[in-house]
Amino acid sequence: MADTSNHIFDTSLFKRLLDYVKPYKPVFIGSLFLVIGLAVFGAARPYVVQMAIDEQVSKKEYTGFVLLIVVMLVLLLLEVVCNLLFIYYASWLGQTVVKDVRIKLFDHMLSFKMKYYNNSSVGVLITRAVTDMERIADIFGEGLFMIFSDILKMLIVGAVMFYMNWKLSLIVFVTLPIILYATKIFQKYMKRAFEEVRTEVANLNSFVQERVTGMKILQLFSREQTEYEKFKVINERHTKGWLKTVWYNSIFFPIAEFLSSVTMGAVIWIGGLNVIFNETATIGQLMAFMMFIPMMYRPLNQIANKFNTLQMGMVAADRVFKVLDTQSQIDDNGIEQAPHFKGDIAFKKVEFSYVPDEPVLKGISFEAKSGQTIAIVGATGAGKSTIINLLSRFYDIKSGEILIDDTNINNYTLASLRKQIAVVLQDVFLFADTILNNITLKDERITEADVIQAAKDIGIHDFIMSLPNGYQYNVKERGVMLSSGQKQLIAFLRAYVTNPAILVLDEATSSIDAYSEQLIQKATEKITKNRTSIVIAHRLVTVQNADKILVMDSGELVEEGTHLELIKKPDGYYKNLYEVQFTKVAQSLQV
């Protein structure tokens, strides 16, 4: 991606943006013709005024005067029509292009690795997908075409002025280099200011989004005043960024207005003297020039203003394209559509690290046969959840192989692989939608009848029906209307209704109430029946009936066997874990 920081206008970036205009080429060309019409019709009116005064009014010709008035009205009407159509179609083009870019951006973001989201701010990404997109739309609606229109109008007005009276034109032209130089300096500083503004907008969005999401923690730990002070600092930086743009505007536009007024005064003075003494100018020309000067200088002001809009859009486009250019996808080179798996899983000398030279898994090897329940236990950070992330290909391994039904998972397409694996996490994420939509995720293949039957199968139908509106109950953002245990039950149903070949329970029963635990135990028995299941748990009492228990420590598989086999090992890692937990439970019961 080209760096726009040292350029007032990045042509390569703009050409890339124009690629999105190609499907709407007729509208783009039509808008350009409307811009030409605006410039021509606007510049023609003063010329008609000059003709009306010099050739009709001064000669007292009534017939020709009426005709020229009609011509002026027609020109004015044409200008209004062109302006109306231009505003609509330029804005339509901008919003349509942004729609396409936003769709492409969101689709690109959907395929990013989890590592990208681990290292990225949600607020910044929201800014890229929403706020920055509106700035890109302004490039077409308020920036590009308006700049082209203003430049074209200036050229046409300048040509007509020179044709009418080149001496008076020189008075106007002599001040143009000054205002053009001022405009160039203005654009340079405004570019820097807008980059600062966009950075601070992203920071502000990120800060607010994160604090709103974590408001409960802030209030629990009485951090309101601290976060308030932090917000004031960030908001102050944001305000200073905008005030820079206001300061530059407050300097430039008065200067431009002053030069315009001085030029107008000079033309009236010198032109008036020419009319009176030399007769090298006419009253009609003087009147036309009084109309032409605002037409010449107002576009300069507008160009500077619209260039601001264009630059903000270009800065936003640069940021959006940087996200689009980010290559953080899992390689989806598999050509096999995963069937409904039998469920045989094999890890063969798998090595993996989130950060280079900091291994998380160190040559892990194990097997799970179809229909078995495999438990993975160990201390926090041992690598348990990483195994699940690799099985679903959220990350690619450094070395080794992961096989399902004797086929390397890299050979399967990502979509078909993940459809065969259902995961229930400890921290259940629910969307601000109904229970039904949170279960089906709006998969049209899953009907409400399917969901109801599945809920009855695992014993949570009565719980759902006890809620207001039952399956149509809106759980609000992140499921705040439900308890942790209730959200876990919804997650179990969401996994079960997809009929996965492989089920993963990642600490799914670690933070629930006794009533929910009874329901989840029943649901677990039903959902794990006749399918390969991997259960990650800290509470060893929940995995005693597993067909095999894998014991992890610091990224290595240190023990493997059933509960009875592992508990008999003298000084075994699992045995020590079990005894520590059993002692803690016994002590808590005594208390």
XYZ file of C-alpha atoms in Angstrom:
591
model
C 0.000 0.000 0.000
C 1.310 3.420 -0.919
C 2.153 5.793 1.874
C 0.050 8.912 1.637
C 1.574 10.694 4.547
C 4.036 12.706 2.475
C 1.756 13.433 -0.467
C -1.021 15.984 -0.765
C -2.826 13.667 -3.159
C -1.971 10.026 -3.798
C -2.840 9.220 -7.415
C -2.180 5.474 -7.081
C -4.601 5.281 -4.171
C -7.165 7.256 -6.128
C -6.813 4.990 -9.163
C -7.418 2.014 -6.918
C -10.552 3.638 -5.582
C -11.750 4.316 -9.122
C -11.613 0.567 -9.808
C -14.756 0.318 -7.684
C -16.446 2.861 -9.969
C -16.044 0.749 -13.124
C -19.318 -1.202 -12.670
C -21.112 2.166 -12.563
C -19.280 3.809 -15.439
C -22.439 5.250 -17.112
C -23.382 7.071 -13.902
C -19.817 8.309 -13.485
C -19.645 9.655 -17.052
C -23.141 11.125 -16.741
C -22.101 12.969 -13.595
C -19.088 14.403 -15.415
C -21.355 15.736 -18.183
C -23.614 17.294 -15.558
C -20.547 18.973 -14.063
C -19.631 20.355 -17.492
C -23.181 21.625 -17.882
C -23.014 23.392 -14.531
C -19.781 25.136 -15.527
C -20.938 26.158 -19.011
C -24.404 27.350 -18.053
C -23.061 29.248 -15.040
C -20.370 31.021 -17.043
C -22.780 31.892 -19.876
C -25.141 33.977 -17.722
C -22.786 36.967 -17.148
C -21.974 36.997 -20.838
C -25.685 37.259 -21.645
C -25.972 40.072 -19.078
C -23.176 41.943 -20.888
C -24.961 41.500 -24.218
C -28.275 42.642 -22.754
C -26.784 45.855 -21.312
C -24.436 46.819 -24.151
C -26.527 45.791 -27.151
C -30.075 46.195 -25.889
C -30.433 48.409 -22.819
C -27.956 51.045 -23.980
C -29.616 51.085 -27.432
C -33.119 50.839 -25.969
C -33.931 47.689 -28.008
C -36.936 46.055 -26.323
C -37.382 42.970 -28.561
C -33.843 41.695 -28.276
C -33.786 42.499 -24.550
C -36.774 40.253 -23.865
C -35.160 37.442 -25.869
C -31.953 37.685 -23.813
C -33.975 37.629 -20.571
C -35.621 34.418 -21.770
C -32.177 33.008 -22.618
C -30.992 33.854 -19.088
C -34.010 32.124 -17.566
C -33.377 29.038 -19.712
C -29.710 28.995 -18.690
C -30.703 29.357 -15.036
C -33.254 26.544 -15.364
C -30.713 24.262 -17.066
C -28.192 25.032 -14.312
C -30.743 24.146 -11.632
C -31.673 20.866 -13.358
C -28.009 19.915 -13.801
C -27.315 20.747 -10.173
C -30.263 18.664 -8.952
C -29.304 15.636 -11.046
C -25.637 16.023 -10.176
C -26.234 16.100 -6.411
C -28.414 12.974 -6.580
C -26.259 10.846 -8.866
C -22.924 11.883 -7.346
C -24.239 10.942 -3.889
C -25.775 7.736 -5.274
C -22.438 6.805 -6.825
C -20.576 7.495 -3.587
C -22.933 5.417 -1.442
C -23.011 2.573 -3.970
C -19.212 2.412 -4.200
C -18.967 2.467 -0.408
C -21.522 -0.334 -0.206
C -19.303 -2.485 -2.412
C -16.122 -1.589 -0.517
C -17.790 -2.232 2.845
C -19.038 -5.643 1.696
C -15.579 -6.562 0.464
C -13.997 -5.318 3.691
C -16.391 -7.260 5.915
C -15.986 -10.403 3.830
C -12.202 -9.999 4.095
C -12.391 -9.529 7.856
C -14.529 -12.655 8.244
C -11.618 -14.768 7.031
C -8.936 -13.274 9.292
C -7.099 -15.514 11.701
C -7.987 -15.250 15.373
C -4.470 -13.894 15.895
C -5.396 -10.770 13.937
C -8.333 -10.044 16.231
C -6.234 -10.819 19.292
C -3.845 -8.038 18.246
C -6.402 -5.547 16.893
C -8.705 -3.029 18.529
C -12.396 -3.671 17.950
C -13.077 0.069 18.061
C -10.523 0.751 15.337
C -11.994 -1.950 13.097
C -15.476 -0.506 13.628
C -14.138 2.908 12.620
C -12.698 1.420 9.443
C -15.952 -0.360 8.529
C -18.364 2.463 9.396
C -16.991 5.982 9.912
C -14.167 5.776 7.367
C -16.592 4.430 4.796
C -18.737 7.566 5.010
C -15.663 9.696 4.388
C -14.970 7.645 1.255
C -18.534 8.290 0.065
C -17.904 12.020 0.405
C -15.093 11.742 -2.158
C -17.740 11.338 -4.856
C -20.645 13.205 -3.313
C -18.785 16.322 -2.204
C -15.137 16.055 -3.256
C -14.102 14.751 -6.647
C -16.891 16.051 -8.895
C -17.164 19.369 -7.091
C -13.436 19.987 -7.471
C -13.662 19.104 -11.152
C -16.686 21.396 -11.499
C -14.953 24.291 -9.757
C -11.764 23.956 -11.804
C -13.750 23.708 -15.043
C -15.872 26.719 -14.083
C -12.725 28.749 -13.355
C -11.194 27.845 -16.714
C -14.335 28.677 -18.650
C -14.912 31.908 -16.720
C -11.283 32.898 -17.238
C -11.525 32.226 -20.975
C -14.757 34.222 -21.344
C -13.344 37.109 -19.300
C -10.193 37.217 -21.420
C -12.299 37.146 -24.582
C -14.504 39.999 -23.381
C -11.767 42.304 -22.059
C -8.212 41.098 -21.633
C -7.100 44.241 -19.765
C -9.681 43.854 -17.018
C -8.910 40.135 -16.955
C -5.293 40.835 -16.076
C -6.452 42.591 -12.878
C -8.243 39.409 -11.860
C -5.467 37.079 -12.955
C -2.691 38.916 -11.109
C -4.049 37.862 -7.705
C -4.619 34.233 -8.690
C -1.011 33.056 -8.062
C -1.260 34.355 -4.493
C -4.471 32.501 -3.733
C -3.229 29.358 -5.514
C -0.060 29.343 -3.411
C -2.097 29.885 -0.250
C -4.369 27.009 -1.288
C -1.394 24.693 -1.769
C -0.017 25.500 1.699
C -3.498 25.149 3.174
C -3.978 21.704 1.633
C -0.619 20.508 2.919
C -1.381 21.377 6.524
C -4.975 20.210 6.316
C -3.775 16.786 5.130
C -1.696 16.404 8.291
C -4.551 17.633 10.449
C -7.015 15.184 8.924
C -4.667 12.253 9.445
C -4.432 13.241 13.097
C -8.228 13.556 13.323
C -8.814 10.092 11.826
C -6.283 8.561 14.244
C -7.943 10.207 17.237
C -11.428 9.200 16.043
C -10.288 5.571 15.927
C -8.716 5.876 19.389
C -11.876 7.446 20.776
C -14.106 4.758 19.269
C -11.839 2.026 20.577
C -11.752 3.484 24.094
C -15.520 3.994 24.337
C -16.359 0.574 22.864
C -14.034 -1.217 25.276
C -15.236 0.690 28.357
C -18.914 0.259 27.518
C -18.363 -3.473 27.048
C -16.475 -3.717 30.336
C -18.673 -1.293 32.314
C -19.535 -3.903 34.931
C -15.862 -4.393 35.808
C -15.269 -0.640 35.984
C -18.113 -0.176 38.421
C -17.255 -3.229 40.494
C -13.739 -1.886 41.052
C -14.846 1.761 41.391
C -12.798 2.851 38.366
C -15.353 5.393 37.104
C -13.289 8.461 38.021
C -10.068 7.001 36.611
C -11.682 6.092 33.303
C -13.403 9.482 33.226
C -10.019 11.186 33.469
C -8.596 8.939 30.735
C -11.558 9.757 28.507
C -11.017 13.482 29.053
C -7.422 13.142 27.823
C -8.406 11.170 24.705
C -11.309 13.501 24.014
C -9.002 16.492 24.407
C -6.603 15.078 21.793
C -9.562 14.492 19.472
C -10.768 18.067 19.989
C -7.278 19.490 19.384
C -7.100 17.585 16.109
C -10.355 19.124 14.914
C -9.389 22.580 16.190
C -6.307 22.461 13.974
C -8.571 22.120 10.944
C -10.732 24.982 12.248
C -7.618 27.144 12.747
C -6.350 26.511 9.214
C -9.812 27.277 7.807
C -10.046 30.474 9.857
C -6.770 31.663 8.318
C -7.300 30.630 4.721
C -10.879 31.658 3.997
C -10.604 35.269 5.279
C -7.455 35.685 3.163
C -9.280 34.359 0.106
C -12.268 36.631 0.804
C -9.997 39.630 1.261
C -8.245 39.027 -2.064
C -11.603 38.609 -3.778
C -12.857 41.923 -2.375
C -9.644 43.738 -3.316
C -9.861 42.356 -6.853
C -13.511 43.388 -7.121
C -12.651 46.907 -5.983
C -9.748 47.163 -8.432
C -11.911 46.017 -11.356
C -14.684 48.491 -10.481
C -12.196 51.353 -10.088
C -10.063 50.712 -13.157
C -12.980 49.448 -15.242
C -15.074 52.477 -14.273
C -12.275 54.824 -15.277
C -11.979 53.001 -18.604
C -15.726 53.372 -19.194
C -15.668 57.081 -18.386
C -12.430 58.213 -20.004
C -11.013 55.691 -22.481
C -14.146 53.820 -23.452
C -11.949 50.666 -23.528
C -14.573 48.926 -21.401
C -18.331 48.940 -21.493
C -20.879 49.102 -18.708
C -22.037 45.622 -19.733
C -18.511 44.264 -19.416
C -18.141 45.896 -16.023
C -21.387 44.296 -14.840
C -20.333 40.928 -16.274
C -16.953 41.133 -14.516
C -18.702 41.890 -11.225
C -20.533 38.578 -11.713
C -17.445 36.764 -12.973
C -15.160 37.621 -10.041
C -17.223 35.686 -7.436
C -17.445 32.853 -9.980
C -13.658 32.854 -10.166
C -12.880 33.183 -6.453
C -15.742 31.241 -4.910
C -14.613 28.036 -6.658
C -11.123 28.625 -5.238
C -12.601 28.685 -1.751
C -14.772 25.694 -2.567
C -11.839 23.802 -4.060
C -9.934 24.261 -0.830
C -12.973 23.190 1.190
C -13.828 20.277 -1.083
C -10.192 19.283 -1.184
C -10.460 18.968 2.589
C -13.325 16.561 2.053
C -11.375 14.748 -0.635
C -8.327 14.448 1.620
C -10.386 13.128 4.526
C -11.826 10.566 2.144
C -8.394 9.643 0.839
C -7.002 9.249 4.363
C -9.986 7.042 5.192
C -9.540 5.059 1.964
C -5.856 4.529 2.757
C -6.761 3.087 6.164
C -9.503 0.873 4.741
C -7.250 -0.447 1.979
C -4.576 -1.243 4.548
C -7.072 -3.583 6.212
C -8.026 -5.009 2.809
C -4.332 -5.563 2.026
C -3.740 -7.354 5.316
C -2.990 -10.998 4.647
C -3.986 -12.782 7.818
C -6.106 -15.591 6.463
C -5.832 -19.287 7.090
C -4.879 -20.863 3.772
C -8.033 -22.527 2.493
C -6.400 -24.749 -0.101
C -8.316 -27.891 0.747
C -10.214 -29.486 -2.094
C -12.148 -32.149 -0.193
C -15.609 -31.522 1.169
C -15.612 -33.006 4.651
C -18.257 -35.760 4.895
C -20.064 -36.471 8.121
C -16.992 -37.586 10.017
C -16.691 -40.952 11.631
C -14.813 -39.047 14.300
C -11.309 -40.549 14.491
C -8.866 -37.813 15.553
C -5.072 -38.006 15.614
C -2.461 -35.426 16.601
C 1.013 -36.424 15.412
C 3.997 -34.519 16.843
C 2.149 -31.216 16.625
C 4.181 -28.108 17.433
C 2.692 -24.637 17.653
C 3.444 -21.166 19.022
C 1.445 -17.937 19.039
C 4.677 -15.936 19.260
C 7.835 -17.083 17.425
C 10.303 -18.946 19.655
C 7.719 -19.267 22.432
C 6.283 -22.775 21.904
C 2.831 -23.532 23.297
C 2.609 -27.132 22.090
C 5.808 -29.180 22.027
C 5.349 -32.216 19.828
C 1.904 -33.334 21.065
C 0.704 -36.760 19.899
C -2.538 -38.550 20.830
C -5.521 -40.348 19.282
C -9.264 -40.286 19.849
C -11.384 -43.054 18.370
C -14.855 -42.546 16.946
C -17.474 -42.134 19.662
C -14.949 -41.727 22.474
C -15.000 -38.944 25.058
C -11.513 -37.520 25.534
C -10.798 -35.220 28.455
C -7.906 -32.770 28.511
C -6.794 -31.475 31.884
C -3.916 -29.414 33.217
C -2.990 -26.084 34.730
C -3.889 -22.775 33.111
C -1.607 -22.117 30.145
C -0.788 -25.775 29.628
C -2.071 -25.661 26.021
C -5.505 -27.266 26.416
C -7.576 -24.681 24.527
C -4.866 -24.380 21.899
C -5.536 -27.986 20.879
C -9.163 -27.026 20.157
C -8.165 -23.942 18.203
C -5.876 -26.041 16.016
C -8.494 -28.741 15.463
C -10.869 -26.105 14.044
C -7.977 -24.518 12.105
C -8.203 -21.111 13.715
C -4.415 -21.248 13.551
C -1.966 -23.223 11.425
C 0.507 -25.521 13.143
C 4.268 -25.091 12.903
C 4.964 -28.770 12.291
C 3.361 -32.178 12.614
C -0.034 -33.382 11.438
C -3.651 -33.269 12.574
C -5.810 -36.001 11.068
C -9.540 -36.603 11.104
C -10.618 -39.973 9.735
C -7.026 -40.536 8.556
C -7.079 -37.371 6.406
C -5.010 -34.270 7.097
C -7.411 -31.467 8.056
C -5.595 -29.137 5.614
C -7.058 -31.230 2.798
C -10.615 -30.299 3.795
C -12.210 -26.985 2.889
C -12.423 -24.773 5.956
C -16.198 -24.375 5.781
C -16.908 -28.100 5.523
C -14.410 -28.907 8.284
C -15.870 -26.436 10.760
C -19.426 -27.535 10.052
C -18.526 -30.948 11.444
C -17.100 -29.537 14.702
C -19.268 -27.872 17.338
C -17.676 -25.981 20.222
C -19.218 -24.924 23.530
C -17.036 -22.348 25.267
C -16.929 -21.214 28.866
C -17.594 -17.621 27.821
C -20.707 -17.999 25.672
C -21.264 -15.241 23.121
C -24.871 -14.434 22.262
C -26.022 -11.811 19.788
C -28.646 -9.173 20.511
C -31.379 -11.317 18.996
C -33.936 -13.963 19.867
C -33.031 -17.279 21.444
C -34.132 -19.009 18.248
C -31.832 -16.936 16.034
C -28.948 -17.380 18.467
C -29.392 -21.139 18.200
C -29.834 -21.407 14.437
C -27.605 -18.405 13.604
C -30.220 -17.870 10.881
C -29.307 -21.088 9.099
C -32.350 -21.660 6.874
C -31.776 -25.430 6.987
C -32.597 -25.476 10.701
C -36.295 -24.927 11.378
C -37.958 -23.853 14.611
C -39.447 -27.346 14.868
C -35.921 -28.807 14.717
C -34.804 -26.504 17.529
C -37.801 -27.348 19.713
C -37.284 -31.069 19.239
C -33.559 -30.758 19.991
C -34.356 -28.758 23.139
C -36.717 -31.485 24.277
C -34.076 -34.135 23.535
C -31.512 -32.557 25.840
C -34.061 -31.454 28.439
C -34.045 -27.665 28.226
C -37.323 -26.991 26.390
C -39.166 -26.229 29.632
C -36.466 -23.775 30.662
C -36.772 -21.858 27.370
C -40.579 -21.834 27.509
C -40.405 -20.369 31.029
C -38.853 -17.211 29.541
C -41.078 -14.394 28.206
C -41.967 -15.199 24.565
C -40.082 -18.502 24.775
C -37.905 -19.035 21.732
C -38.623 -15.465 20.586
C -37.167 -13.993 23.768
C -34.585 -11.321 22.928
C -31.492 -11.855 25.066
C -30.063 -8.396 24.234
C -26.402 -7.652 23.567
C -24.053 -10.474 24.599
C -27.006 -12.243 26.248
C -27.165 -9.922 29.268
C -30.755 -10.995 29.985
C -29.601 -14.536 30.826
C -27.451 -15.959 33.604
C -24.153 -17.729 32.863
C -25.810 -21.108 33.302
C -28.702 -20.204 31.016
C -26.312 -19.005 28.327
C -24.445 -22.301 28.621
C -27.692 -24.200 28.035
C -28.339 -22.138 24.892
C -24.793 -22.873 23.733
C -25.338 -26.617 24.261
C -28.506 -26.483 22.199
C -26.766 -24.453 19.482
C -24.087 -27.140 19.240
C -26.502 -30.065 19.377
C -28.921 -28.821 16.729
C -26.160 -28.790 14.071
C -25.645 -32.551 14.570
C -21.835 -32.316 14.640
C -19.554 -35.299 14.208
C -17.119 -33.887 16.773
C -18.121 -32.014 19.910
C -15.806 -29.822 21.985
C -16.672 -28.635 25.499
C -14.126 -26.028 26.561
C -14.588 -25.370 30.289
C -18.313 -25.428 29.571
C -19.385 -26.254 33.131
C -16.924 -24.236 35.205
C -19.075 -21.291 36.303
C -22.731 -22.327 36.597
C -25.297 -22.725 39.318
C -26.407 -26.089 40.706
C -29.734 -26.135 38.838
C -28.116 -25.305 35.504
C -25.397 -27.877 36.191
C -28.020 -30.621 36.519
C -29.544 -29.604 33.197
C -26.115 -29.392 31.572
C -25.102 -32.820 32.860
C -28.212 -34.285 31.278
C -27.581 -32.317 28.100
C -23.953 -33.448 28.061
C -24.926 -37.111 28.279
C -27.302 -36.671 25.356
C -25.111 -34.513 23.200
C -21.950 -36.622 23.571
C -23.672 -39.904 22.866
C -22.380 -41.687 19.728
C -20.034 -38.871 18.744
C -16.400 -38.077 19.404
C -16.193 -35.539 22.217
C -13.312 -33.550 23.623
C -13.851 -32.113 27.075
C -11.523 -29.516 28.587
C -12.027 -29.081 32.306
C -10.400 -27.823 35.475
C -12.851 -29.693 37.702
C -11.619 -33.263 37.454
C -14.841 -34.645 38.927
C -16.562 -33.813 35.624
C -14.216 -35.964 33.520
C -13.912 -39.137 35.583
C -16.091 -41.089 33.164
C -14.115 -40.079 30.075
C -12.769 -42.886 27.898
C -9.352 -41.268 27.980
C -7.810 -38.403 29.909
C -4.900 -36.396 28.508
C -2.835 -34.570 31.097
C -1.060 -31.414 29.830
C 1.757 -29.474 31.425
C 3.647 -26.570 29.829
C 2.716 -27.585 26.309
C 3.570 -31.265 26.720
C 1.458 -34.387 27.126
C 2.738 -35.781 30.411
C 0.154 -38.515 31.093
C -2.569 -40.407 29.290
C -5.134 -42.964 30.446
C -8.479 -43.449 32.179
C -9.269 -41.918 35.546
C -8.686 -45.217 37.359
C -5.392 -45.785 35.543
C -4.077 -42.313 36.253
C -5.172 -42.199 39.878
C -3.088 -45.305 40.601
C 0.170 -43.803 39.363
C 2.459 -43.021 42.305
C 3.359 -39.314 42.308
C 1.453 -38.918 39.040
C 0.629 -35.427 37.813
C -3.080 -36.226 37.475
C -3.158 -37.913 40.875
C -1.643 -34.832 42.504
C -4.159 -32.557 40.764
C -7.031 -34.778 41.845
C -5.908 -34.975 45.445
C -5.458 -31.205 45.676
C -8.958 -30.601 44.317
C -10.472 -33.342 46.493
C -8.835 -31.819 49.582
C -10.152 -28.361 48.742
C -13.676 -29.716 48.240
C -13.512 -31.605 51.553
C -12.296 -28.494 53.381
C -15.049 -26.363 51.881
C -17.676 -28.900 52.980
C -16.304 -28.888 56.543
C -16.521 -25.129 56.637
